[in-house]
Amino acid sequence: MRYQKPKGTADILPADSHQWQYVENKAQEIFSTYDFHEIRTPIFESYDVFERSSGESSDVVSKEMYDFDDKGGRHIALRPEGTAGVVRAYVENKLFGPEQVKPYKVYYHGPMFRYERPQSGRLRQFHQIGVEAFGASSPALDVEVISMALEFLRSLKLSGLKLEINSLGDSATREKYHQALVDYLTPLADQLSEDSQRRLQTNPLRILDSKDAHDQELVANAPSIIDYLTPESQAHFAAVKAGLSGLGIDYEVDSTMVRGLDYYTDTIFEIMVKSPAFNNSEMTVIAGGRYDGLVEEFGGPAEPGIGFGIGVERLLLLLDQDQMPVQPKLDFYLAKVGDDVQVPALRILQEIRRCGFSADQDYLDRKIKGQFKSATRLDARFVITVGESELASGEVPVKDLATGEQVQVKLSDLENDFQAVYQQLMQQFGGK
RNA sequence: GCGGUAUUGGUGAAGCGGUUAACACACCGGUUUGUGGCACCGGCAUACGUGGGUUCGAUCCCCACAUACCGCCCCA
């Protein structure tokens, strides 16, 4: 095979694209009830956009960025996540201006890129659906964003959802906590796993969710970030928890939950699903949080923001295949007999399609038997047969493939008044 | 970036140094002339991921590369 798709990419063929559309449509449906509207930003941005937002030391920037120099010598990167580009657009278009209603609420969906080793549910080009809301720091917004995420997953009939929340406080909080954690772990360094000893230097917060069992024990007694929150952050977090409880939403506070990207502040959350698709282990499908410094970081006013992202590939793996829509049935298949029926056939097909039904025919000169086979393979509801004798008699047989019953309809109606034909068929065969 | 496993037709795959590259499914055609099933008959890999090497001879052995899957790092 001469050509193959680039490593870590996937072709989404029609059999799957129906499921993608289903998920995307659901997202739009649910999000719009919360008054979120779609925003489309470029899938590539200046490299600096992501370097600025994600933190220079983060792995996303240091080794996973899909970047290149374009012909004009600009350092470009394919977006590794959605938030940075949206914030850039928010600032560049001055959407923080007084003529906009706050909070400014948007959602997006599309491809993201990370130069990493592909694994199950992890590709170099993957897809996210995300939302962002700017310009309000009310904890009520946190609660609504979280509940919207849950409603979306519920609308897809996902069960076994688990919501975990944490607060990272403001940047001063994180600095103090960072120091406290290092102070606690440094004396224990020789007991840490090899990976975590390295993390102690590079990213101590990551040790909190180490997979190593002994690390877990040591971390259990580590100081908790919750104890380092400022009074304001404490109050915000308390209000978020109260709001969730008020909506009857179950949650767990996980004070060891951390983030790979540097820009998060205060509330962060993840929604996990336990699924047989992943050996009944829990898998995060939605992750999000506040990023109250990011707009300012991009040269805008000191405005707060909050959002979340959904990994679509991962989400699709979790969805029950039985509940997924399949390719829609074909309404009509037109079988032809003889040589001189092609033109009338084209006229009939056009009339059917103009009435809003799907219709197809044979293009390979197959025998009538083969045409019926094609109709069956296309899952057609009805087969219309047109041949010389029909053209002569003006009567055309229409067969219901499910029952095998066949009725005669007028050729003139087929060509000129298909609605009448359809009503006749519905009377004869009932239902839709 | 590191490690493991794999790569044969449309699909599932057998073969592991010399074969007509098995078998099954799917698909296409036919079993006389205009109807989906079944049965029967026939067709369907100048070819075994790519490039080198070893050999009289390689799908089968060796090396490199590519890709996929799994794990780590990382992330979600």
Short mmCIF file of C-alpha atoms (C1' of nucleotides) in Angstrom, two decimals:
data_model
loop_
_atom_site.label_atom_id
_atom_site.label_comp_id
_atom_site.label_asym_id
_atom_site.label_seq_id
_atom_site.Cartn_x
_atom_site.Cartn_y
_atom_site.Cartn_z
CA MET A 1 0.00 0.00 0.00
CA ARG A 2 1.60 3.18 -1.22
CA TYR A 3 0.14 5.89 0.97
CA GLN A 4 -0.93 5.72 4.55
CA LYS A 5 -2.30 8.31 6.90
CA PRO A 6 0.17 10.10 9.15
CA LYS A 7 0.96 8.40 12.42
CA GLY A 8 -1.64 9.04 15.05
CA THR A 9 -4.40 10.18 12.72
CA ALA A 10 -7.66 8.47 11.88
CA ASP A 11 -10.14 8.43 9.04
CA ILE A 12 -13.66 8.85 10.29
CA LEU A 13 -15.73 6.95 7.77
CA PRO A 14 -19.47 7.33 7.23
CA ALA A 15 -20.22 4.39 9.51
CA ASP A 16 -18.66 6.41 12.36
CA SER A 17 -19.36 9.95 11.29
CA HIS A 18 -23.03 9.50 12.13
CA GLN A 19 -22.02 8.95 15.73
CA TRP A 20 -19.82 12.01 15.68
CA GLN A 21 -22.66 14.09 14.35
CA TYR A 22 -24.95 12.71 17.01
CA VAL A 23 -22.56 13.73 19.77
CA GLU A 24 -21.87 17.14 18.27
CA ASN A 25 -25.55 17.84 17.79
CA LYS A 26 -26.29 16.86 21.38
CA ALA A 27 -23.59 19.21 22.59
CA GLN A 28 -25.02 22.09 20.63
CA GLU A 29 -28.52 21.28 21.81
CA ILE A 30 -27.61 21.15 25.50
CA PHE A 31 -25.15 24.05 25.44
CA SER A 32 -27.59 26.36 23.72
CA THR A 33 -30.08 25.85 26.54
CA TYR A 34 -27.42 27.41 28.73
CA ASP A 35 -27.04 30.23 26.20
CA PHE A 36 -23.63 29.16 24.94
CA HIS A 37 -22.92 29.91 21.28
CA GLU A 38 -20.44 28.47 18.86
CA ILE A 39 -17.09 30.09 18.21
CA ARG A 40 -14.69 28.93 15.50
CA THR A 41 -11.07 29.86 15.79
CA PRO A 42 -8.09 28.76 13.66
CA ILE A 43 -6.65 25.32 14.24
CA PHE A 44 -3.19 26.85 14.10
CA GLU A 45 -1.95 29.86 15.97
CA SER A 46 1.30 31.57 16.60
CA TYR A 47 3.42 29.26 18.73
CA ASP A 48 3.58 31.95 21.41
CA VAL A 49 -0.16 31.70 22.04
CA PHE A 50 0.24 28.24 23.46
CA GLU A 51 3.60 28.77 25.03
CA ARG A 52 2.19 31.73 26.92
CA SER A 53 -0.94 30.00 28.14
CA SER A 54 0.24 26.54 28.95
CA GLY A 55 3.45 27.37 30.76
CA GLU A 56 6.86 26.96 29.27
CA SER A 57 7.79 24.05 31.47
CA SER A 58 4.66 22.03 30.77
CA ASP A 59 5.13 18.93 28.66
CA VAL A 60 2.52 20.14 26.23
CA VAL A 61 4.85 22.96 25.31
CA SER A 62 8.20 21.35 25.79
CA LYS A 63 7.63 18.19 23.79
CA GLU A 64 4.08 17.69 22.55
CA MET A 65 3.56 20.77 20.45
CA TYR A 66 3.02 20.12 16.76
CA ASP A 67 4.92 23.16 15.52
CA PHE A 68 6.73 24.34 12.41
CA ASP A 69 7.98 27.44 10.66
CA ASP A 70 5.82 28.55 7.76
CA LYS A 71 7.13 29.98 4.50
CA GLY A 72 7.13 33.44 5.95
CA GLY A 73 9.31 32.31 8.82
CA ARG A 74 6.51 32.50 11.38
CA HIS A 75 6.67 30.01 14.21
CA ILE A 76 3.31 28.26 14.02
CA ALA A 77 1.77 25.56 16.18
CA LEU A 78 -1.26 23.38 15.61
CA ARG A 79 -3.48 23.93 18.61
CA PRO A 80 -2.93 21.35 21.38
CA GLU A 81 -6.07 22.44 23.21
CA GLY A 82 -8.91 24.85 22.68
CA THR A 83 -8.79 27.40 25.45
CA ALA A 84 -5.74 29.41 24.40
CA GLY A 85 -7.07 30.20 20.94
CA VAL A 86 -10.46 31.20 22.28
CA VAL A 87 -8.89 33.50 24.85
CA ARG A 88 -6.73 35.01 22.14
CA ALA A 89 -9.84 35.61 20.02
CA TYR A 90 -11.69 37.04 23.01
CA VAL A 91 -8.97 39.59 23.60
CA GLU A 92 -8.17 40.31 19.96
CA ASN A 93 -11.84 40.99 19.12
CA LYS A 94 -12.23 43.03 22.31
CA LEU A 95 -15.12 40.89 23.41
CA PHE A 96 -14.48 42.13 26.92
CA GLY A 97 -15.92 45.48 25.78
CA PRO A 98 -18.95 47.06 27.44
CA GLU A 99 -21.25 46.31 24.50
CA GLN A 100 -21.04 42.60 25.27
CA VAL A 101 -23.25 40.94 27.82
CA LYS A 102 -21.20 39.22 30.49
CA PRO A 103 -20.46 36.45 30.93
CA TYR A 104 -19.51 35.88 27.32
CA LYS A 105 -20.30 32.21 26.72
CA VAL A 106 -18.98 30.15 23.83
CA TYR A 107 -18.41 26.55 22.83
CA TYR A 108 -16.35 24.95 20.10
CA HIS A 109 -15.53 21.58 18.68
CA GLY A 110 -12.80 20.47 16.39
CA PRO A 111 -9.43 18.84 15.97
CA MET A 112 -6.51 19.34 18.36
CA PHE A 113 -2.94 18.16 17.89
CA ARG A 114 -0.30 16.78 20.18
CA TYR A 115 2.92 15.21 19.04
CA GLU A 116 2.80 12.15 21.25
CA ARG A 117 2.97 8.40 20.99
CA PRO A 118 -0.47 7.12 19.99
CA GLN A 119 -2.31 4.79 22.33
CA SER A 120 -5.88 3.74 22.87
CA GLY A 121 -8.03 6.88 22.78
CA ARG A 122 -4.96 9.07 22.28
CA LEU A 123 -4.08 10.29 18.85
CA ARG A 124 -1.89 13.02 17.44
CA GLN A 125 -4.93 14.57 15.86
CA PHE A 126 -7.78 14.17 18.29
CA HIS A 127 -10.99 16.07 18.85
CA GLN A 128 -12.38 18.09 21.66
CA ILE A 129 -15.65 19.75 22.40
CA GLY A 130 -15.13 22.61 24.80
CA VAL A 131 -16.84 25.57 26.38
CA GLU A 132 -15.55 28.83 27.84
CA ALA A 133 -17.27 31.62 29.75
CA PHE A 134 -15.58 34.95 30.36
CA GLY A 135 -16.17 37.90 32.58
CA ALA A 136 -17.88 36.51 35.66
CA SER A 137 -16.30 35.14 38.79
CA SER A 138 -19.55 34.13 40.42
CA PRO A 139 -19.42 30.62 41.85
CA ALA A 140 -22.89 30.20 40.35
CA LEU A 141 -21.19 30.14 36.96
CA ASP A 142 -18.87 27.39 38.13
CA VAL A 143 -21.89 25.41 39.23
CA GLU A 144 -23.73 25.94 35.96
CA VAL A 145 -20.75 25.00 33.85
CA ILE A 146 -20.27 21.82 35.85
CA SER A 147 -23.94 20.94 35.70
CA MET A 148 -24.00 21.61 31.97
CA ALA A 149 -21.16 19.13 31.53
CA LEU A 150 -23.10 16.55 33.49
CA GLU A 151 -26.31 17.22 31.59
CA PHE A 152 -24.47 16.73 28.34
CA LEU A 153 -23.15 13.34 29.41
CA ARG A 154 -26.55 12.33 30.73
CA SER A 155 -28.15 13.30 27.43
CA LEU A 156 -25.88 10.72 25.84
CA LYS A 157 -27.24 8.18 28.30
CA LEU A 158 -23.92 7.71 30.01
CA SER A 159 -24.22 6.29 33.49
CA GLY A 160 -21.78 5.75 36.31
CA LEU A 161 -20.67 9.37 36.26
CA LYS A 162 -18.48 10.64 39.05
CA LEU A 163 -17.71 14.29 39.64
CA GLU A 164 -14.52 15.27 41.42
CA ILE A 165 -13.66 18.82 42.31
CA ASN A 166 -10.78 20.65 43.86
CA SER A 167 -9.59 24.19 44.30
CA LEU A 168 -6.15 25.41 43.35
CA GLY A 169 -6.65 28.90 44.77
CA ASP A 170 -4.87 31.86 43.29
CA SER A 171 -1.28 31.98 42.13
CA ALA A 172 0.00 33.06 45.54
CA THR A 173 -1.75 30.07 47.06
CA ARG A 174 -0.14 27.74 44.61
CA GLU A 175 3.31 29.13 45.22
CA LYS A 176 2.98 28.70 48.95
CA TYR A 177 1.56 25.23 48.56
CA HIS A 178 4.21 24.23 46.08
CA GLN A 179 6.85 25.15 48.65
CA ALA A 180 5.03 23.31 51.43
CA LEU A 181 4.80 20.19 49.32
CA VAL A 182 8.46 20.28 48.41
CA ASP A 183 9.36 20.81 52.07
CA TYR A 184 7.31 17.79 53.00
CA LEU A 185 8.55 15.49 50.27
CA THR A 186 12.23 16.38 50.17
CA PRO A 187 13.14 14.50 53.35
CA LEU A 188 11.26 11.51 51.97
CA ALA A 189 12.87 11.73 48.56
CA ASP A 190 14.78 8.47 48.83
CA GLN A 191 11.53 6.61 49.49
CA LEU A 192 9.82 7.99 46.40
CA SER A 193 9.64 6.11 43.15
CA GLU A 194 12.23 6.93 40.56
CA ASP A 195 9.74 8.88 38.48
CA SER A 196 8.58 10.87 41.45
CA GLN A 197 12.10 11.75 42.50
CA ARG A 198 12.46 13.35 39.14
CA ARG A 199 9.04 14.98 39.46
CA LEU A 200 10.17 16.51 42.74
CA GLN A 201 12.49 18.64 40.66
CA THR A 202 10.29 19.25 37.65
CA ASN A 203 6.67 19.20 38.77
CA PRO A 204 6.07 18.27 42.42
CA LEU A 205 2.28 18.55 42.14
CA ARG A 206 2.36 15.60 39.76
CA ILE A 207 3.56 13.37 42.58
CA LEU A 208 0.11 13.74 44.06
CA ASP A 209 -1.40 11.51 41.42
CA SER A 210 1.48 9.10 41.02
CA LYS A 211 0.46 5.58 40.11
CA ASP A 212 3.08 4.08 42.40
CA ALA A 213 1.49 2.50 45.48
CA HIS A 214 4.21 3.56 47.89
CA ASP A 215 4.10 7.11 46.55
CA GLN A 216 0.40 7.10 47.27
CA GLU A 217 1.05 6.21 50.91
CA LEU A 218 3.54 9.02 51.31
CA VAL A 219 1.26 11.47 49.59
CA ALA A 220 -1.65 10.56 51.83
CA ASN A 221 -0.07 12.51 54.66
CA ALA A 222 1.14 15.39 52.55
CA PRO A 223 -0.22 18.86 53.20
CA SER A 224 -3.46 19.60 51.37
CA ILE A 225 -3.84 22.57 49.08
CA ILE A 226 -7.24 23.21 50.60
CA ASP A 227 -5.48 24.34 53.78
CA TYR A 228 -3.54 26.98 51.86
CA LEU A 229 -6.45 28.70 50.21
CA THR A 230 -6.95 32.39 50.85
CA PRO A 231 -10.20 33.40 52.58
CA GLU A 232 -11.60 34.51 49.22
CA SER A 233 -10.79 31.22 47.54
CA GLN A 234 -12.19 29.32 50.50
CA ALA A 235 -15.43 31.25 50.25
CA HIS A 236 -15.61 30.67 46.49
CA PHE A 237 -15.03 26.96 46.88
CA ALA A 238 -17.63 26.73 49.63
CA ALA A 239 -20.17 28.49 47.45
CA VAL A 240 -19.47 26.13 44.56
CA LYS A 241 -19.98 23.14 46.81
CA ALA A 242 -23.18 24.62 48.20
CA GLY A 243 -24.47 25.26 44.69
CA LEU A 244 -23.75 21.71 43.57
CA SER A 245 -25.48 20.33 46.63
CA GLY A 246 -28.39 22.63 45.97
CA LEU A 247 -28.82 21.06 42.55
CA GLY A 248 -28.60 17.62 44.05
CA ILE A 249 -25.31 16.93 42.29
CA ASP A 250 -23.06 14.41 44.01
CA TYR A 251 -19.39 15.25 44.08
CA GLU A 252 -16.19 14.33 45.80
CA VAL A 253 -13.44 16.70 46.78
CA ASP A 254 -10.12 15.32 45.66
CA SER A 255 -7.43 17.56 47.07
CA THR A 256 -4.76 15.71 45.12
CA MET A 257 -6.28 16.49 41.75
CA VAL A 258 -3.87 18.55 39.65
CA ARG A 259 -3.61 19.89 36.15
CA GLY A 260 -1.10 19.57 33.38
CA LEU A 261 -1.62 23.12 32.24
CA ASP A 262 -0.45 26.03 34.33
CA TYR A 263 -3.29 28.47 33.88
CA TYR A 264 -5.91 27.00 36.18
CA THR A 265 -7.03 28.80 39.35
CA ASP A 266 -9.62 28.07 42.01
CA THR A 267 -12.20 25.52 40.94
CA ILE A 268 -11.04 22.58 38.86
CA PHE A 269 -13.14 19.54 38.13
CA GLU A 270 -13.18 16.24 36.32
CA ILE A 271 -15.99 13.95 35.39
CA MET A 272 -15.10 10.30 35.29
CA VAL A 273 -16.94 7.35 33.91
CA LYS A 274 -16.55 3.75 34.86
CA SER A 275 -16.85 1.69 31.75
CA PRO A 276 -16.52 -1.90 30.60
CA ALA A 277 -14.83 -0.40 27.55
CA PHE A 278 -11.83 0.26 29.79
CA ASN A 279 -11.83 -2.82 32.02
CA ASN A 280 -14.21 -1.08 34.38
CA SER A 281 -11.54 1.39 35.34
CA GLU A 282 -12.46 5.00 35.72
CA MET A 283 -11.72 7.27 32.86
CA THR A 284 -11.87 11.04 32.77
CA VAL A 285 -14.02 12.31 29.93
CA ILE A 286 -14.43 15.92 30.90
CA ALA A 287 -11.92 18.14 32.62
CA GLY A 288 -12.17 21.81 33.27
CA GLY A 289 -11.79 24.67 35.65
CA ARG A 290 -11.30 28.36 36.23
CA TYR A 291 -8.49 30.37 34.74
CA ASP A 292 -8.80 33.77 36.25
CA GLY A 293 -5.49 35.16 35.07
CA LEU A 294 -5.50 34.01 31.49
CA VAL A 295 -7.35 36.86 29.78
CA GLU A 296 -5.00 39.35 31.38
CA GLU A 297 -2.07 37.19 30.38
CA PHE A 298 -3.15 37.66 26.77
CA GLY A 299 -3.23 41.40 27.08
CA GLY A 300 -6.89 41.80 28.02
CA PRO A 301 -8.35 43.18 31.21
CA ALA A 302 -8.10 41.23 34.46
CA GLU A 303 -11.19 39.19 33.69
CA PRO A 304 -12.01 35.74 34.98
CA GLY A 305 -12.80 32.73 32.81
CA ILE A 306 -13.97 29.17 33.21
CA GLY A 307 -14.37 26.26 30.85
CA PHE A 308 -14.03 22.58 30.20
CA GLY A 309 -12.96 20.24 27.46
CA ILE A 310 -14.25 16.86 26.34
CA GLY A 311 -12.16 14.27 24.56
CA VAL A 312 -14.47 13.13 21.78
CA GLU A 313 -12.61 9.92 20.83
CA ARG A 314 -12.65 8.86 24.42
CA LEU A 315 -16.28 9.78 24.82
CA LEU A 316 -17.25 7.71 21.79
CA LEU A 317 -15.44 4.70 23.20
CA LEU A 318 -17.59 4.99 26.29
CA LEU A 319 -20.93 5.29 24.58
CA ASP A 320 -23.12 2.27 24.36
CA GLN A 321 -23.00 1.17 20.75
CA ASP A 322 -26.57 -0.12 20.95
CA GLN A 323 -27.88 3.34 21.64
CA MET A 324 -25.95 4.93 18.83
CA PRO A 325 -27.74 5.95 15.67
CA VAL A 326 -26.89 3.90 12.65
CA GLN A 327 -26.75 5.00 9.06
CA PRO A 328 -30.27 6.08 8.12
CA LYS A 329 -32.32 3.87 5.86
CA LEU A 330 -32.65 4.65 2.21
CA ASP A 331 -36.27 5.62 1.47
CA PHE A 332 -36.52 4.49 -2.15
CA TYR A 333 -34.48 2.38 -4.54
CA LEU A 334 -35.35 2.56 -8.19
CA ALA A 335 -34.83 -0.64 -10.14
CA LYS A 336 -34.64 -0.40 -13.91
CA VAL A 337 -35.40 -2.97 -16.57
CA GLY A 338 -34.55 -2.46 -20.20
CA ASP A 339 -32.55 0.13 -22.07
CA ASP A 340 -34.86 3.09 -22.52
CA VAL A 341 -35.82 3.82 -18.96
CA GLN A 342 -32.85 5.83 -17.77
CA VAL A 343 -34.34 9.22 -18.54
CA PRO A 344 -37.74 8.54 -16.94
CA ALA A 345 -35.82 7.05 -14.01
CA LEU A 346 -33.85 10.27 -13.58
CA ARG A 347 -37.07 12.27 -13.63
CA ILE A 348 -38.69 10.07 -11.02
CA LEU A 349 -35.63 10.20 -8.76
CA GLN A 350 -35.52 13.96 -9.00
CA GLU A 351 -39.17 14.25 -8.04
CA ILE A 352 -38.70 11.91 -5.06
CA ARG A 353 -35.68 13.84 -3.83
CA ARG A 354 -37.40 17.18 -4.21
CA CYS A 355 -40.06 15.86 -1.88
CA GLY A 356 -37.37 15.32 0.73
CA PHE A 357 -36.89 11.56 0.50
CA SER A 358 -33.64 9.77 -0.14
CA ALA A 359 -33.50 7.76 -3.32
CA ASP A 360 -30.88 5.84 -5.24
CA GLN A 361 -30.55 3.64 -8.30
CA ASP A 362 -28.19 1.25 -10.05
CA TYR A 363 -25.31 2.70 -12.04
CA LEU A 364 -23.56 -0.54 -12.96
CA ASP A 365 -26.03 -2.12 -15.37
CA ARG A 366 -26.86 -4.87 -13.00
CA LYS A 367 -29.65 -7.31 -13.64
CA ILE A 368 -32.93 -6.82 -11.85
CA LYS A 369 -31.99 -9.47 -9.30
CA GLY A 370 -28.75 -7.69 -8.56
CA GLN A 371 -30.59 -4.41 -8.21
CA PHE A 372 -32.86 -5.90 -5.57
CA LYS A 373 -29.82 -7.17 -3.77
CA SER A 374 -28.33 -3.68 -3.81
CA ALA A 375 -31.59 -2.29 -2.49
CA THR A 376 -31.49 -4.76 0.37
CA ARG A 377 -27.88 -3.91 1.14
CA LEU A 378 -28.72 -0.22 1.19
CA ASP A 379 -31.51 -1.03 3.64
CA ALA A 380 -34.08 0.56 1.34
CA ARG A 381 -37.65 0.77 2.52
CA PHE A 382 -39.26 0.62 -0.94
CA VAL A 383 -38.20 -0.53 -4.37
CA ILE A 384 -39.81 1.05 -7.40
CA THR A 385 -39.44 -0.97 -10.59
CA VAL A 386 -39.57 0.78 -13.94
CA GLY A 387 -39.37 -1.01 -17.30
CA GLU A 388 -40.78 -0.85 -20.78
CA SER A 389 -44.09 -2.38 -19.75
CA GLU A 390 -44.55 0.21 -16.99
CA LEU A 391 -43.88 3.02 -19.40
CA ALA A 392 -46.48 1.50 -21.69
CA SER A 393 -49.13 0.79 -19.05
CA GLY A 394 -48.55 3.80 -16.85
CA GLU A 395 -48.67 1.57 -13.77
CA VAL A 396 -45.55 1.02 -11.67
CA PRO A 397 -45.02 -1.55 -8.92
CA VAL A 398 -43.67 -0.37 -5.57
CA LYS A 399 -42.52 -3.07 -3.18
CA ASP A 400 -42.14 -2.79 0.56
CA LEU A 401 -38.93 -4.70 1.20
CA ALA A 402 -39.74 -5.47 4.80
CA THR A 403 -43.00 -7.26 4.07
CA GLY A 404 -42.56 -8.19 0.43
CA GLU A 405 -45.91 -6.62 -0.42
CA GLN A 406 -46.22 -4.77 -3.66
CA VAL A 407 -48.68 -2.19 -4.92
CA GLN A 408 -49.25 -0.40 -8.22
CA VAL A 409 -48.95 3.36 -8.44
CA LYS A 410 -49.47 5.74 -11.33
CA LEU A 411 -46.39 6.59 -13.36
CA SER A 412 -47.68 10.13 -13.86
CA ASP A 413 -47.91 10.62 -10.10
CA LEU A 414 -44.38 9.30 -9.67
CA GLU A 415 -43.11 11.87 -12.09
CA ASN A 416 -45.26 14.83 -11.10
CA ASP A 417 -46.90 14.36 -7.73
CA PHE A 418 -44.82 12.18 -5.55
CA GLN A 419 -46.56 13.34 -2.38
CA ALA A 420 -49.69 11.62 -3.64
CA VAL A 421 -47.72 8.42 -4.18
CA TYR A 422 -46.25 8.65 -0.73
CA GLN A 423 -49.67 9.09 0.84
CA GLN A 424 -50.94 6.09 -1.06
CA LEU A 425 -47.97 4.03 0.19
CA MET A 426 -48.54 5.12 3.77
CA GLN A 427 -52.17 4.11 3.50
CA GLN A 428 -51.30 0.71 2.10
CA PHE A 429 -48.36 -0.09 4.33
CA GLY A 430 -49.02 2.21 7.26
CA GLY A 431 -46.66 3.95 9.61
CA LYS A 432 -43.52 5.73 8.64
"C1'" G B 1 11.54 10.05 24.11
"C1'" C B 2 11.82 4.49 26.18
"C1'" G B 3 10.12 -0.75 26.12
"C1'" G B 4 6.99 -5.10 24.40
"C1'" U B 5 3.96 -7.44 20.52
"C1'" A B 6 2.36 -7.47 15.67
"C1'" U B 7 2.04 -6.49 10.00
"C1'" U B 8 -0.43 -12.28 4.45
"C1'" G B 9 -6.78 -10.65 -0.35
"C1'" G B 10 -12.55 -6.56 0.86
"C1'" U B 11 -12.68 -9.27 5.99
"C1'" G B 12 -11.15 -13.33 9.56
"C1'" A B 13 -7.04 -15.97 8.86
"C1'" A B 14 -3.60 -20.98 7.61
"C1'" G B 15 1.29 -21.55 5.93
"C1'" C B 16 7.25 -20.55 8.93
"C1'" G B 17 13.07 -21.98 3.62
"C1'" G B 18 11.26 -24.84 -2.52
"C1'" U B 19 3.00 -24.97 -2.10
"C1'" U B 20 -1.31 -23.85 -7.80
"C1'" A B 21 -0.28 -19.01 -0.81
"C1'" A B 22 -5.14 -23.49 2.44
"C1'" C B 23 -9.97 -22.64 4.55
"C1'" A B 24 -14.07 -19.48 5.72
"C1'" C B 25 -16.98 -15.07 5.23
"C1'" A B 26 -18.07 -11.08 2.08
"C1'" C B 27 -18.52 -9.58 -2.90
"C1'" C B 28 -19.51 -10.41 -8.33
"C1'" G B 29 -21.56 -13.60 -12.16
"C1'" G B 30 -24.43 -17.95 -13.65
"C1'" U B 31 -28.30 -22.04 -12.83
"C1'" U B 32 -32.29 -19.40 -19.90
"C1'" U B 33 -35.54 -14.64 -20.62
"C1'" G B 34 -38.23 -8.61 -14.96
"C1'" U B 35 -37.86 -9.02 -8.04
"C1'" G B 36 -34.47 -9.53 -2.33
"C1'" G B 37 -33.92 -16.02 0.48
"C1'" C B 38 -31.72 -20.96 0.04
"C1'" A B 39 -28.98 -24.48 -2.77
"C1'" C B 40 -25.57 -25.60 -6.53
"C1'" C B 41 -21.69 -23.94 -10.15
"C1'" G B 42 -17.95 -20.39 -11.38
"C1'" G B 43 -14.83 -15.91 -10.43
"C1'" C B 44 -12.02 -13.25 -6.80
"C1'" A B 45 -3.75 -12.26 -3.45
"C1'" U B 46 1.78 -11.70 -10.75
"C1'" A B 47 1.06 -11.76 -4.13
"C1'" C B 48 2.58 -12.13 1.80
"C1'" G B 49 3.99 -3.54 5.26
"C1'" U B 50 8.70 -1.05 2.74
"C1'" G B 51 13.97 -1.38 1.72
"C1'" G B 52 18.31 -4.08 2.20
"C1'" G B 53 20.99 -8.77 3.47
"C1'" U B 54 21.82 -14.36 4.04
"C1'" U B 55 20.65 -18.51 0.58
"C1'" C B 56 20.82 -22.31 -5.42
"C1'" G B 57 15.94 -20.52 -3.63
"C1'" A B 58 12.49 -16.40 1.40
"C1'" U B 59 5.81 -14.89 2.93
"C1'" C B 60 8.80 -17.94 6.19
"C1'" C B 61 15.92 -16.42 8.70
"C1'" C B 62 18.79 -11.49 9.79
"C1'" C B 63 18.99 -5.92 9.82
"C1'" A B 64 16.84 -1.16 9.17
"C1'" C B 65 12.56 1.76 8.44
"C1'" A B 66 7.15 2.55 8.51
"C1'" U B 67 2.57 1.75 10.75
"C1'" A B 68 -0.82 -0.42 14.49
"C1'" C B 69 -1.83 -2.20 19.41
"C1'" C B 70 -0.20 -2.43 24.69
"C1'" G B 71 2.76 -0.27 28.75
"C1'" C B 72 6.09 3.91 30.69
"C1'" C B 73 7.02 9.24 30.61
"C1'" C B 74 3.21 12.77 29.89
"C1'" C B 75 -1.89 13.86 29.61
"C1'" A B 76 -6.93 13.58 29.77
#
